């Protein structure tokens, strides 16, 4: 019994450490990225409980994310996203997410708060976007 409790606590520990962002965090809400040729779109729903629902082509997935309250000195937020579950179908890039995959991106918001880019590092050298805020829809 004690072993089962210890094991369940070890499994739950990463999720328990995730801190939900403040209700005023700029990442919260619905964001859409459309490929330049218009052939595919991805919609990200960043929720106040620290979870994300993503639709991309045939893929539907959920993840848990961590993001600091404030950006770095360079103006980027470090976004760590851990894939929780999905339907196993291909996204806009033709990829299928692997269970428990964790990815780190660096997010930079436009001053308007209606756009952001997602980058591989704290620079604009390798980014995708812009993601556009979808107004008037709940999260």
Coordinates of C-alpha atoms in Angstrom, one line a residue:
X1 CA 0.0 0.0 0.0
X2 CA 2.8 2.4 0.9
X3 CA 4.6 1.6 -2.3
X4 CA 1.4 2.4 -4.3
X5 CA 1.0 5.7 -2.5
X6 CA 4.6 6.7 -3.1
X7 CA 4.3 5.7 -6.8
X8 CA 1.1 7.7 -7.3
X9 CA 2.8 10.7 -5.6
X10 CA 5.8 10.4 -7.9
X11 CA 3.5 10.3 -10.9
X12 CA 1.5 13.3 -9.8
X13 CA 4.5 15.4 -8.7
X14 CA 5.2 17.0 -12.1
X15 CA 1.6 18.1 -12.6
X16 CA 1.4 19.4 -9.0
X17 CA 4.5 21.6 -9.6
X18 CA 2.9 23.3 -12.5
X19 CA 1.6 26.8 -11.5
X20 CA -1.4 28.2 -13.2
X21 CA -0.8 31.6 -14.8
X22 CA -2.4 34.7 -13.4
X23 CA -5.8 35.5 -14.9
X24 CA -4.2 38.6 -16.5
X25 CA -1.4 36.7 -18.3
X26 CA -1.2 37.6 -22.0
X27 CA -0.9 34.0 -23.1
X28 CA -4.4 33.1 -21.9
X29 CA -7.1 32.9 -24.5
X30 CA -7.5 31.5 -28.0
X31 CA -4.8 32.0 -30.6
X32 CA -4.8 30.9 -34.3
X33 CA -1.8 30.3 -36.6
X34 CA -2.6 29.9 -40.4
X35 CA 0.1 28.6 -42.8
X36 CA 1.1 31.3 -45.3
X37 CA -0.6 29.4 -48.2
X38 CA -3.8 29.1 -46.2
X39 CA -3.8 25.3 -46.5
X40 CA -3.9 24.6 -42.7
X41 CA -4.5 26.3 -39.4
X42 CA -3.7 25.6 -35.8
X43 CA -5.8 26.8 -32.9
X44 CA -4.3 27.0 -29.4
X45 CA -6.6 27.5 -26.3
X46 CA -4.4 28.5 -23.4
X47 CA -6.6 28.0 -20.3
X48 CA -6.3 29.6 -16.9
X49 CA -5.7 26.2 -15.2
X50 CA -2.4 25.8 -17.1
X51 CA -3.7 23.4 -19.8
X52 CA -3.8 23.8 -23.5
X53 CA -6.2 22.4 -26.1
X54 CA -4.7 22.4 -29.6
X55 CA -6.3 21.6 -33.0
X56 CA -4.0 21.3 -36.0
X57 CA -5.2 19.6 -39.2
X58 CA -6.6 16.3 -37.9
X59 CA -4.8 16.4 -34.6
X60 CA -6.5 17.3 -31.4
X61 CA -4.2 17.3 -28.3
X62 CA -4.0 18.5 -24.7
X63 CA -1.0 19.6 -22.8
X64 CA 0.1 21.3 -19.5
X65 CA 2.1 24.4 -19.8
X66 CA 4.3 26.5 -17.5
X67 CA 5.1 30.1 -18.3
X68 CA 6.6 32.8 -16.1
X69 CA 4.6 35.8 -15.0
X70 CA 7.0 38.2 -16.6
X71 CA 9.2 38.1 -19.8
X72 CA 13.0 37.8 -19.7
X73 CA 15.2 40.9 -20.1
X74 CA 15.1 40.2 -23.9
X75 CA 11.2 40.3 -23.8
X76 CA 10.6 36.6 -24.2
X77 CA 8.5 34.2 -22.1
X78 CA 9.9 30.7 -21.7
X79 CA 6.9 28.4 -22.5
X80 CA 7.4 24.8 -21.4
X81 CA 4.6 22.5 -22.8
X82 CA 4.2 18.9 -21.8
X83 CA 1.9 16.8 -24.1
X84 CA -0.7 14.9 -22.0
X85 CA -3.0 13.3 -24.6
X86 CA -4.2 13.4 -28.2
X87 CA -6.0 11.6 -30.9
X88 CA -2.8 10.3 -32.6
X89 CA -3.5 12.0 -35.9
X90 CA -1.2 14.3 -38.0
X91 CA -0.9 18.0 -37.4
X92 CA -0.4 20.7 -40.1
X93 CA 3.3 19.6 -40.4
X94 CA 2.4 16.0 -40.9
X95 CA 3.8 15.1 -37.4
X96 CA 2.1 13.0 -34.7
X97 CA 2.8 14.1 -31.1
X98 CA 4.6 11.5 -28.9
X99 CA 3.2 10.7 -25.4
X100 CA 4.8 12.7 -22.6
X101 CA 6.8 14.9 -25.1
X102 CA 8.0 18.1 -23.6
X103 CA 8.9 21.1 -25.7
X104 CA 10.3 24.5 -24.8
X105 CA 9.6 27.6 -26.9
X106 CA 10.1 31.3 -26.3
X107 CA 7.1 33.5 -26.9
X108 CA 7.3 37.2 -27.8
X109 CA 4.1 39.3 -27.8
X110 CA 3.5 42.3 -30.0
X111 CA 2.8 45.4 -27.9
X112 CA -0.9 45.3 -29.1
X113 CA -1.3 42.0 -27.2
X114 CA -3.1 40.6 -30.3
X115 CA -0.1 38.8 -31.8
X116 CA 2.8 36.6 -30.7
X117 CA 5.6 34.6 -32.3
X118 CA 6.9 31.3 -31.0
X119 CA 10.7 30.9 -31.3
X120 CA 13.3 28.2 -30.7
X121 CA 15.4 30.5 -28.6
X122 CA 15.3 34.1 -27.2
X123 CA 15.8 35.6 -30.7
X124 CA 13.8 36.1 -33.8
X125 CA 16.2 33.8 -35.9
X126 CA 13.9 30.7 -35.8
X127 CA 10.2 31.5 -35.1
X128 CA 6.8 30.6 -36.3
X129 CA 3.9 33.0 -36.4
X130 CA 2.3 35.3 -36.0
X131 CA -0.3 33.7 -33.8
X132 CA -3.4 35.9 -33.8
X133 CA -5.7 36.3 -30.8
X134 CA -9.2 35.1 -31.6
X135 CA -11.5 37.7 -30.0
X136 CA -15.0 37.1 -28.6
X137 CA -14.7 33.4 -27.7
X138 CA -14.4 31.9 -24.3
X139 CA -11.6 29.7 -23.1

